[in-house]
PDB file of C-alpha atoms in Angstrom:
ATOM      1  CA  UNK A   8     -84.766  26.912  52.809  1.00 85.00           C
ATOM      2  CA  UNK A   9     -82.281  28.141  50.267  1.00 91.00           C
ATOM      3  CA  UNK A  10     -82.965  28.455  46.541  1.00 94.00           C
ATOM      4  CA  UNK A  11     -81.015  28.695  43.278  1.00 95.00           C
ATOM      5  CA  UNK A  12     -81.791  29.998  39.809  1.00 95.00           C
ATOM      6  CA  UNK A  13     -79.627  29.420  36.764  1.00 94.00           C
ATOM      7  CA  UNK A  14     -80.001  30.431  33.162  1.00 89.00           C
ATOM      8  CA  UNK A  15     -81.705  27.832  31.072  1.00 86.00           C
ATOM      9  CA  UNK A  16     -80.264  26.648  27.833  1.00 84.00           C
ATOM     10  CA  UNK A  17     -79.516  25.222  25.610  1.00 94.00           C
ATOM     11  CA  UNK A  18     -76.319  27.148  24.998  1.00 96.00           C
ATOM     12  CA  UNK A  19     -74.684  26.467  21.651  1.00 97.00           C
ATOM     13  CA  UNK A  20     -71.146  27.687  21.028  1.00 97.00           C
ATOM     14  CA  UNK A  21     -68.308  27.172  18.597  1.00 97.00           C
ATOM     15  CA  UNK A  22     -65.013  25.799  19.833  1.00 97.00           C
ATOM     16  CA  UNK A  23     -62.794  28.434  21.495  1.00 96.00           C
ATOM     17  CA  UNK A  24     -65.751  30.713  22.278  1.00 97.00           C
ATOM     18  CA  UNK A  25     -66.201  32.322  25.698  1.00 97.00           C
ATOM     19  CA  UNK A  26     -68.761  30.753  28.018  1.00 97.00           C
ATOM     20  CA  UNK A  27     -70.837  32.279  30.813  1.00 97.00           C
ATOM     21  CA  UNK A  28     -73.621  30.453  32.612  1.00 97.00           C
ATOM     22  CA  UNK A  29     -75.434  32.624  35.132  1.00 97.00           C
ATOM     23  CA  UNK A  30     -76.395  31.429  38.590  1.00 97.00           C
ATOM     24  CA  UNK A  31     -78.017  33.391  41.411  1.00 97.00           C
ATOM     25  CA  UNK A  32     -79.110  32.174  44.809  1.00 96.00           C
ATOM     26  CA  UNK A  33     -80.950  33.089  47.980  1.00 96.00           C
ATOM     27  CA  UNK A  34     -79.641  31.707  51.226  1.00 93.00           C
ATOM     28  CA  UNK A  35     -79.530  32.113  54.970  1.00 88.00           C
ATOM     29  CA  UNK A  36     -75.988  32.952  55.927  1.00 88.00           C
ATOM     30  CA  UNK A  37     -73.095  32.418  53.576  1.00 89.00           C
ATOM     31  CA  UNK A  38     -73.067  28.816  52.444  1.00 92.00           C
ATOM     32  CA  UNK A  39     -70.535  27.201  50.142  1.00 93.00           C
ATOM     33  CA  UNK A  40     -71.471  27.246  46.464  1.00 96.00           C
ATOM     34  CA  UNK A  41     -70.876  24.567  43.831  1.00 96.00           C
ATOM     35  CA  UNK A  42     -70.980  23.783  40.138  1.00 97.00           C
ATOM     36  CA  UNK A  43     -71.637  20.217  39.027  1.00 97.00           C
ATOM     37  CA  UNK A  44     -71.309  18.785  35.533  1.00 97.00           C
ATOM     38  CA  UNK A  45     -73.054  15.833  33.899  1.00 95.00           C
ATOM     39  CA  UNK A  46     -71.323  14.501  30.791  1.00 95.00           C
ATOM     40  CA  UNK A  47     -73.400  12.374  28.397  1.00 92.00           C
ATOM     41  CA  UNK A  48     -74.000   8.923  29.849  1.00 88.00           C
ATOM     42  CA  UNK A  49     -72.281   9.714  33.137  1.00 90.00           C
ATOM     43  CA  UNK A  50     -73.326  10.661  36.655  1.00 91.00           C
ATOM     44  CA  UNK A  51     -73.123  14.188  38.006  1.00 94.00           C
ATOM     45  CA  UNK A  52     -69.734  15.157  39.331  1.00 95.00           C
ATOM     46  CA  UNK A  53     -68.444  18.126  41.267  1.00 95.00           C
ATOM     47  CA  UNK A  54     -66.695  20.586  38.960  1.00 97.00           C
ATOM     48  CA  UNK A  55     -65.666  23.342  41.364  1.00 97.00           C
ATOM     49  CA  UNK A  56     -66.622  25.035  44.599  1.00 96.00           C
ATOM     50  CA  UNK A  57     -66.136  28.211  46.617  1.00 96.00           C
ATOM     51  CA  UNK A  58     -66.516  28.285  50.372  1.00 93.00           C
ATOM     52  CA  UNK A  59     -66.662  31.994  51.192  1.00 92.00           C
ATOM     53  CA  UNK A  60     -67.324  35.395  49.694  1.00 92.00           C
ATOM     54  CA  UNK A  61     -64.875  36.509  46.987  1.00 94.00           C
ATOM     55  CA  UNK A  62     -63.445  32.998  46.714  1.00 95.00           C
ATOM     56  CA  UNK A  63     -62.814  31.801  43.186  1.00 97.00           C
ATOM     57  CA  UNK A  64     -63.299  28.132  42.452  1.00 97.00           C
ATOM     58  CA  UNK A  65     -61.541  26.714  39.414  1.00 97.00           C
ATOM     59  CA  UNK A  66     -61.078  23.407  37.643  1.00 97.00           C
ATOM     60  CA  UNK A  67     -60.488  22.231  34.041  1.00 96.00           C
ATOM     61  CA  UNK A  68     -60.292  25.845  32.852  1.00 97.00           C
ATOM     62  CA  UNK A  69     -63.651  26.745  34.384  1.00 98.00           C
ATOM     63  CA  UNK A  70     -63.939  29.462  37.021  1.00 98.00           C
ATOM     64  CA  UNK A  71     -66.664  30.874  39.248  1.00 98.00           C
ATOM     65  CA  UNK A  72     -66.430  33.661  41.828  1.00 97.00           C
ATOM     66  CA  UNK A  73     -68.594  33.818  44.954  1.00 97.00           C
ATOM     67  CA  UNK A  74     -70.214  37.264  44.831  1.00 96.00           C
ATOM     68  CA  UNK A  75     -71.994  38.027  48.087  1.00 94.00           C
ATOM     69  CA  UNK A  76     -73.139  41.492  46.973  1.00 94.00           C
ATOM     70  CA  UNK A  77     -74.995  40.188  43.942  1.00 95.00           C
ATOM     71  CA  UNK A  78     -75.701  36.692  45.369  1.00 96.00           C
ATOM     72  CA  UNK A  79     -74.247  35.196  42.214  1.00 97.00           C
ATOM     73  CA  UNK A  80     -71.864  32.402  41.248  1.00 98.00           C
ATOM     74  CA  UNK A  81     -71.559  32.587  37.469  1.00 98.00           C
ATOM     75  CA  UNK A  82     -69.584  29.882  35.651  1.00 98.00           C
ATOM     76  CA  UNK A  83     -67.068  31.030  33.024  1.00 98.00           C
ATOM     77  CA  UNK A  84     -64.558  29.516  30.649  1.00 98.00           C
ATOM     78  CA  UNK A  85     -62.411  31.496  28.288  1.00 97.00           C
ATOM     79  CA  UNK A  86     -62.194  28.971  25.460  1.00 96.00           C
ATOM     80  CA  UNK A  87     -64.599  26.031  25.330  1.00 97.00           C
ATOM     81  CA  UNK A  88     -63.840  22.688  23.705  1.00 97.00           C
ATOM     82  CA  UNK A  89     -66.098  20.093  22.145  1.00 97.00           C
ATOM     83  CA  UNK A  90     -65.392  17.889  25.167  1.00 97.00           C
ATOM     84  CA  UNK A  91     -67.041  20.491  27.422  1.00 98.00           C
ATOM     85  CA  UNK A  92     -70.442  19.610  25.953  1.00 97.00           C
ATOM     86  CA  UNK A  93     -72.484  18.600  28.991  1.00 97.00           C
ATOM     87  CA  UNK A  94     -75.183  19.754  31.394  1.00 95.00           C
ATOM     88  CA  UNK A  95     -74.023  22.163  34.111  1.00 97.00           C
ATOM     89  CA  UNK A  96     -75.771  22.567  37.465  1.00 96.00           C
ATOM     90  CA  UNK A  97     -75.338  25.286  40.066  1.00 97.00           C
ATOM     91  CA  UNK A  98     -75.843  24.046  43.647  1.00 96.00           C
ATOM     92  CA  UNK A  99     -75.764  25.063  47.315  1.00 95.00           C
ATOM     93  CA  UNK A 100     -76.765  23.513  50.646  1.00 93.00           C
ATOM     94  CA  UNK A 101     -80.487  22.989  50.992  1.00 90.00           C
ATOM     95  CA  UNK A 102     -80.528  24.570  54.443  1.00 87.00           C
ATOM     96  CA  UNK A 103     -78.211  25.612  57.250  1.00 85.00           C
ATOM     97  CA  UNK A 104     -78.135  22.064  58.566  1.00 83.00           C
ATOM     98  CA  UNK A 105     -76.631  21.003  55.253  1.00 82.00           C
ATOM     99  CA  UNK A 106     -78.749  17.891  54.986  1.00 83.00           C
ATOM    100  CA  UNK A 107     -78.364  17.864  51.193  1.00 91.00           C
ATOM    101  CA  UNK A 108     -77.700  20.093  48.197  1.00 94.00           C
ATOM    102  CA  UNK A 109     -80.260  21.814  46.034  1.00 94.00           C
ATOM    103  CA  UNK A 110     -79.569  22.178  42.341  1.00 95.00           C
ATOM    104  CA  UNK A 111     -80.567  24.552  39.608  1.00 94.00           C
ATOM    105  CA  UNK A 112     -82.480  23.185  36.642  1.00 93.00           C
ATOM    106  CA  UNK A 113     -79.309  22.693  34.627  1.00 94.00           C
ATOM    107  CA  UNK A 114     -77.919  24.343  31.517  1.00 95.00           C
ATOM    108  CA  UNK A 115     -77.129  22.218  28.486  1.00 95.00           C
ATOM    109  CA  UNK A 116     -73.984  23.290  26.654  1.00 97.00           C
ATOM    110  CA  UNK A 117     -73.264  22.097  23.123  1.00 97.00           C
ATOM    111  CA  UNK A 118     -69.917  22.970  21.563  1.00 97.00           C
ATOM    112  CA  UNK A 119     -69.295  22.404  17.872  1.00 96.00           C
ATOM    113  CA  UNK A 120     -65.980  22.265  16.057  1.00 93.00           C
TER     114      UNK A 120
ATOM    115  CA  UNK B  12     -67.233  -0.871  44.601  1.00 53.00           C
ATOM    116  CA  UNK B  13     -65.419   1.997  42.976  1.00 81.00           C
ATOM    117  CA  UNK B  14     -68.469   4.197  42.519  1.00 93.00           C
ATOM    118  CA  UNK B  15     -72.140   4.498  43.349  1.00 96.00           C
ATOM    119  CA  UNK B  16     -74.046   1.689  41.707  1.00 96.00           C
ATOM    120  CA  UNK B  17     -77.765   1.838  40.906  1.00 97.00           C
ATOM    121  CA  UNK B  18     -80.110  -0.827  39.625  1.00 97.00           C
ATOM    122  CA  UNK B  19     -82.008  -1.318  37.487  1.00 97.00           C
ATOM    123  CA  UNK B  20     -80.665   1.189  34.990  1.00 96.00           C
ATOM    124  CA  UNK B  21     -84.004   1.130  33.185  1.00 97.00           C
ATOM    125  CA  UNK B  22     -87.428   0.106  34.412  1.00 97.00           C
ATOM    126  CA  UNK B  23     -90.682   0.165  32.487  1.00 98.00           C
ATOM    127  CA  UNK B  24     -93.798  -0.546  34.501  1.00 97.00           C
ATOM    128  CA  UNK B  25     -97.530  -0.247  34.248  1.00 97.00           C
ATOM    129  CA  UNK B  26     -99.509   2.349  36.145  1.00 97.00           C
ATOM    130  CA  UNK B  27    -100.520   1.033  39.543  1.00 97.00           C
ATOM    131  CA  UNK B  28     -97.604  -1.368  39.982  1.00 98.00           C
ATOM    132  CA  UNK B  29     -95.007  -1.054  42.736  1.00 98.00           C
ATOM    133  CA  UNK B  30     -91.327  -0.578  41.910  1.00 98.00           C
ATOM    134  CA  UNK B  31     -88.106  -0.841  43.889  1.00 98.00           C
ATOM    135  CA  UNK B  32     -84.933   0.990  42.986  1.00 98.00           C
ATOM    136  CA  UNK B  33     -81.626   0.033  44.552  1.00 98.00           C
ATOM    137  CA  UNK B  34     -78.555   2.066  45.414  1.00 98.00           C
ATOM    138  CA  UNK B  35     -75.162   0.724  46.459  1.00 97.00           C
ATOM    139  CA  UNK B  36     -73.071   3.647  47.766  1.00 96.00           C
ATOM    140  CA  UNK B  37     -69.321   3.998  47.869  1.00 95.00           C
ATOM    141  CA  UNK B  38     -67.922   1.878  50.667  1.00 93.00           C
ATOM    142  CA  UNK B  39     -67.470   3.883  53.848  1.00 91.00           C
ATOM    143  CA  UNK B  40     -69.752   6.737  52.840  1.00 93.00           C
ATOM    144  CA  UNK B  41     -72.096   7.413  55.741  1.00 93.00           C
ATOM    145  CA  UNK B  42     -74.459   9.770  53.933  1.00 94.00           C
ATOM    146  CA  UNK B  43     -76.783   8.762  51.127  1.00 96.00           C
ATOM    147  CA  UNK B  44     -79.196  10.865  49.081  1.00 96.00           C
ATOM    148  CA  UNK B  45     -82.002  10.237  46.619  1.00 98.00           C
ATOM    149  CA  UNK B  46     -82.942  12.777  43.967  1.00 97.00           C
ATOM    150  CA  UNK B  47     -85.396  12.753  41.094  1.00 97.00           C
ATOM    151  CA  UNK B  48     -84.470  14.268  37.722  1.00 94.00           C
ATOM    152  CA  UNK B  49     -87.356  15.123  35.452  1.00 90.00           C
ATOM    153  CA  UNK B  50     -87.192  16.824  32.080  1.00 81.00           C
ATOM    154  CA  UNK B  51     -87.327  20.566  32.620  1.00 74.00           C
ATOM    155  CA  UNK B  52     -87.452  20.220  36.412  1.00 78.00           C
ATOM    156  CA  UNK B  53     -83.826  19.757  37.311  1.00 84.00           C
ATOM    157  CA  UNK B  54     -82.889  17.706  40.345  1.00 92.00           C
ATOM    158  CA  UNK B  55     -85.500  17.382  43.053  1.00 94.00           C
ATOM    159  CA  UNK B  56     -84.324  16.304  46.515  1.00 94.00           C
ATOM    160  CA  UNK B  57     -86.198  13.333  47.938  1.00 97.00           C
ATOM    161  CA  UNK B  58     -84.490  12.003  51.070  1.00 96.00           C
ATOM    162  CA  UNK B  59     -81.224  12.063  53.012  1.00 95.00           C
ATOM    163  CA  UNK B  60     -79.802   9.235  55.109  1.00 95.00           C
ATOM    164  CA  UNK B  61     -77.063   9.446  57.698  1.00 93.00           C
ATOM    165  CA  UNK B  62     -76.249   5.870  58.549  1.00 93.00           C
ATOM    166  CA  UNK B  63     -79.521   3.974  58.632  1.00 94.00           C
ATOM    167  CA  UNK B  64     -81.677   6.880  59.765  1.00 94.00           C
ATOM    168  CA  UNK B  65     -83.333   9.517  57.606  1.00 93.00           C
ATOM    169  CA  UNK B  66     -83.124  12.896  59.353  1.00 90.00           C
ATOM    170  CA  UNK B  67     -84.567  14.630  56.299  1.00 91.00           C
ATOM    171  CA  UNK B  68     -87.231  12.974  54.194  1.00 93.00           C
ATOM    172  CA  UNK B  69     -89.218  16.105  53.551  1.00 92.00           C
ATOM    173  CA  UNK B  70     -88.674  15.852  49.790  1.00 94.00           C
ATOM    174  CA  UNK B  71     -90.687  12.664  49.330  1.00 96.00           C
ATOM    175  CA  UNK B  72     -93.605  13.829  47.161  1.00 95.00           C
ATOM    176  CA  UNK B  73     -96.325  11.578  48.621  1.00 95.00           C
ATOM    177  CA  UNK B  74     -96.871   8.652  50.953  1.00 96.00           C
ATOM    178  CA  UNK B  75     -96.525   6.340  47.954  1.00 98.00           C
ATOM    179  CA  UNK B  76     -92.788   6.974  48.182  1.00 98.00           C
ATOM    180  CA  UNK B  77     -90.637   5.382  50.863  1.00 97.00           C
ATOM    181  CA  UNK B  78     -86.981   4.539  51.323  1.00 98.00           C
ATOM    182  CA  UNK B  79     -84.870   2.541  53.667  1.00 97.00           C
ATOM    183  CA  UNK B  80     -81.210   1.921  54.234  1.00 97.00           C
ATOM    184  CA  UNK B  81     -79.766  -1.141  55.901  1.00 92.00           C
ATOM    185  CA  UNK B  82     -76.350  -1.868  57.374  1.00 91.00           C
ATOM    186  CA  UNK B  83     -75.319   1.703  56.697  1.00 87.00           C
ATOM    187  CA  UNK B  84     -74.918   0.713  53.083  1.00 93.00           C
ATOM    188  CA  UNK B  85     -77.491  -0.326  50.483  1.00 97.00           C
ATOM    189  CA  UNK B  86     -80.645   1.744  50.100  1.00 98.00           C
ATOM    190  CA  UNK B  87     -83.937   0.936  48.427  1.00 98.00           C
ATOM    191  CA  UNK B  88     -86.419   3.521  47.152  1.00 98.00           C
ATOM    192  CA  UNK B  89     -89.911   2.092  46.804  1.00 98.00           C
ATOM    193  CA  UNK B  90     -92.728   3.670  44.837  1.00 98.00           C
ATOM    194  CA  UNK B  91     -96.143   2.134  45.404  1.00 98.00           C
ATOM    195  CA  UNK B  92     -99.052   2.326  42.975  1.00 98.00           C
ATOM    196  CA  UNK B  93     -96.947   4.120  40.373  1.00 98.00           C
ATOM    197  CA  UNK B  94     -98.436   6.990  38.386  1.00 97.00           C
ATOM    198  CA  UNK B  95     -97.359   8.385  35.035  1.00 96.00           C
ATOM    199  CA  UNK B  96     -96.015  11.525  36.723  1.00 94.00           C
ATOM    200  CA  UNK B  97     -93.524   9.303  38.568  1.00 96.00           C
ATOM    201  CA  UNK B  98     -91.668   8.778  35.289  1.00 96.00           C
ATOM    202  CA  UNK B  99     -88.203  10.256  35.782  1.00 97.00           C
ATOM    203  CA  UNK B 100     -84.583   9.379  36.390  1.00 96.00           C
ATOM    204  CA  UNK B 101     -83.965   8.563  40.039  1.00 98.00           C
ATOM    205  CA  UNK B 102     -80.461   9.457  41.160  1.00 97.00           C
ATOM    206  CA  UNK B 103     -78.618   8.237  44.198  1.00 97.00           C
ATOM    207  CA  UNK B 104     -75.567   9.925  45.677  1.00 96.00           C
ATOM    208  CA  UNK B 105     -73.321   9.247  48.632  1.00 95.00           C
ATOM    209  CA  UNK B 106     -70.766  11.239  50.596  1.00 94.00           C
ATOM    210  CA  UNK B 107     -68.410  11.103  53.533  1.00 89.00           C
ATOM    211  CA  UNK B 108     -69.899  12.973  56.457  1.00 79.00           C
ATOM    212  CA  UNK B 109     -72.243  15.797  55.566  1.00 81.00           C
ATOM    213  CA  UNK B 110     -72.027  16.256  51.823  1.00 79.00           C
ATOM    214  CA  UNK B 111     -74.642  18.949  52.066  1.00 77.00           C
ATOM    215  CA  UNK B 112     -71.943  21.142  53.605  1.00 80.00           C
ATOM    216  CA  UNK B 113     -68.827  20.004  51.734  1.00 82.00           C
ATOM    217  CA  UNK B 114     -70.684  19.646  48.451  1.00 83.00           C
ATOM    218  CA  UNK B 115     -68.765  16.490  47.615  1.00 89.00           C
ATOM    219  CA  UNK B 116     -71.541  14.189  46.558  1.00 94.00           C
ATOM    220  CA  UNK B 117     -70.773  11.199  44.342  1.00 94.00           C
ATOM    221  CA  UNK B 118     -73.630  10.298  42.028  1.00 95.00           C
ATOM    222  CA  UNK B 119     -74.643   7.083  40.363  1.00 95.00           C
ATOM    223  CA  UNK B 120     -75.810   7.014  36.761  1.00 94.00           C
ATOM    224  CA  UNK B 121     -79.428   6.760  37.792  1.00 95.00           C
ATOM    225  CA  UNK B 122     -82.425   4.496  37.306  1.00 97.00           C
ATOM    226  CA  UNK B 123     -84.729   5.603  34.509  1.00 97.00           C
ATOM    227  CA  UNK B 124     -88.335   4.821  35.393  1.00 97.00           C
ATOM    228  CA  UNK B 125     -91.062   4.862  32.766  1.00 97.00           C
ATOM    229  CA  UNK B 126     -94.659   4.378  33.874  1.00 97.00           C
ATOM    230  CA  UNK B 127     -97.022   3.475  31.053  1.00 96.00           C
TER     231      UNK B 127
END
């Protein structure tokens, strides 16, 4: 099956700082790639996705580019806010049948004002 | 309902007891998933339902774990003879069609299980 590795936190930043959370994967074929976010006290929710190589997914100021050459899908945001404090998970299909997603271990982001 | 609903939200039990965790998916979602979230371990896939059948249950960690889904809707995850290592947050998600391809899974807030 496929696998995913993401940088472990916690990541602590000041408001307006630049954010990068690294994610690399191994997969059969070229599956879609995803970032999920879990805000305190809430369920995980899809943040953004990219369905093919060189695609850039974006949402709420976050971006991630599907890099086939480096098998990476790093999450970036140019200027973080306190409200971005959450746990971020990189994800991809578990296998080619797409029976479920597999997730990285999660990266906790804390942003202070 | 509007979202995925899980109950109980918290469960404390003694080692050796059986527990049942319930998941009510979004109406009309044919696919349902159970995951386990442990500290430092991320999300661990347990089982996937499409309708009432489970084409992938390879993530269930032992035969003490079982799950069923009835009426293409509600699902119950049962853990028999609980052990302390079963302590975790159990997450349920649902999706239209094959969420494992589209990535559009909708998660509940989870059931936190503590085994003493």
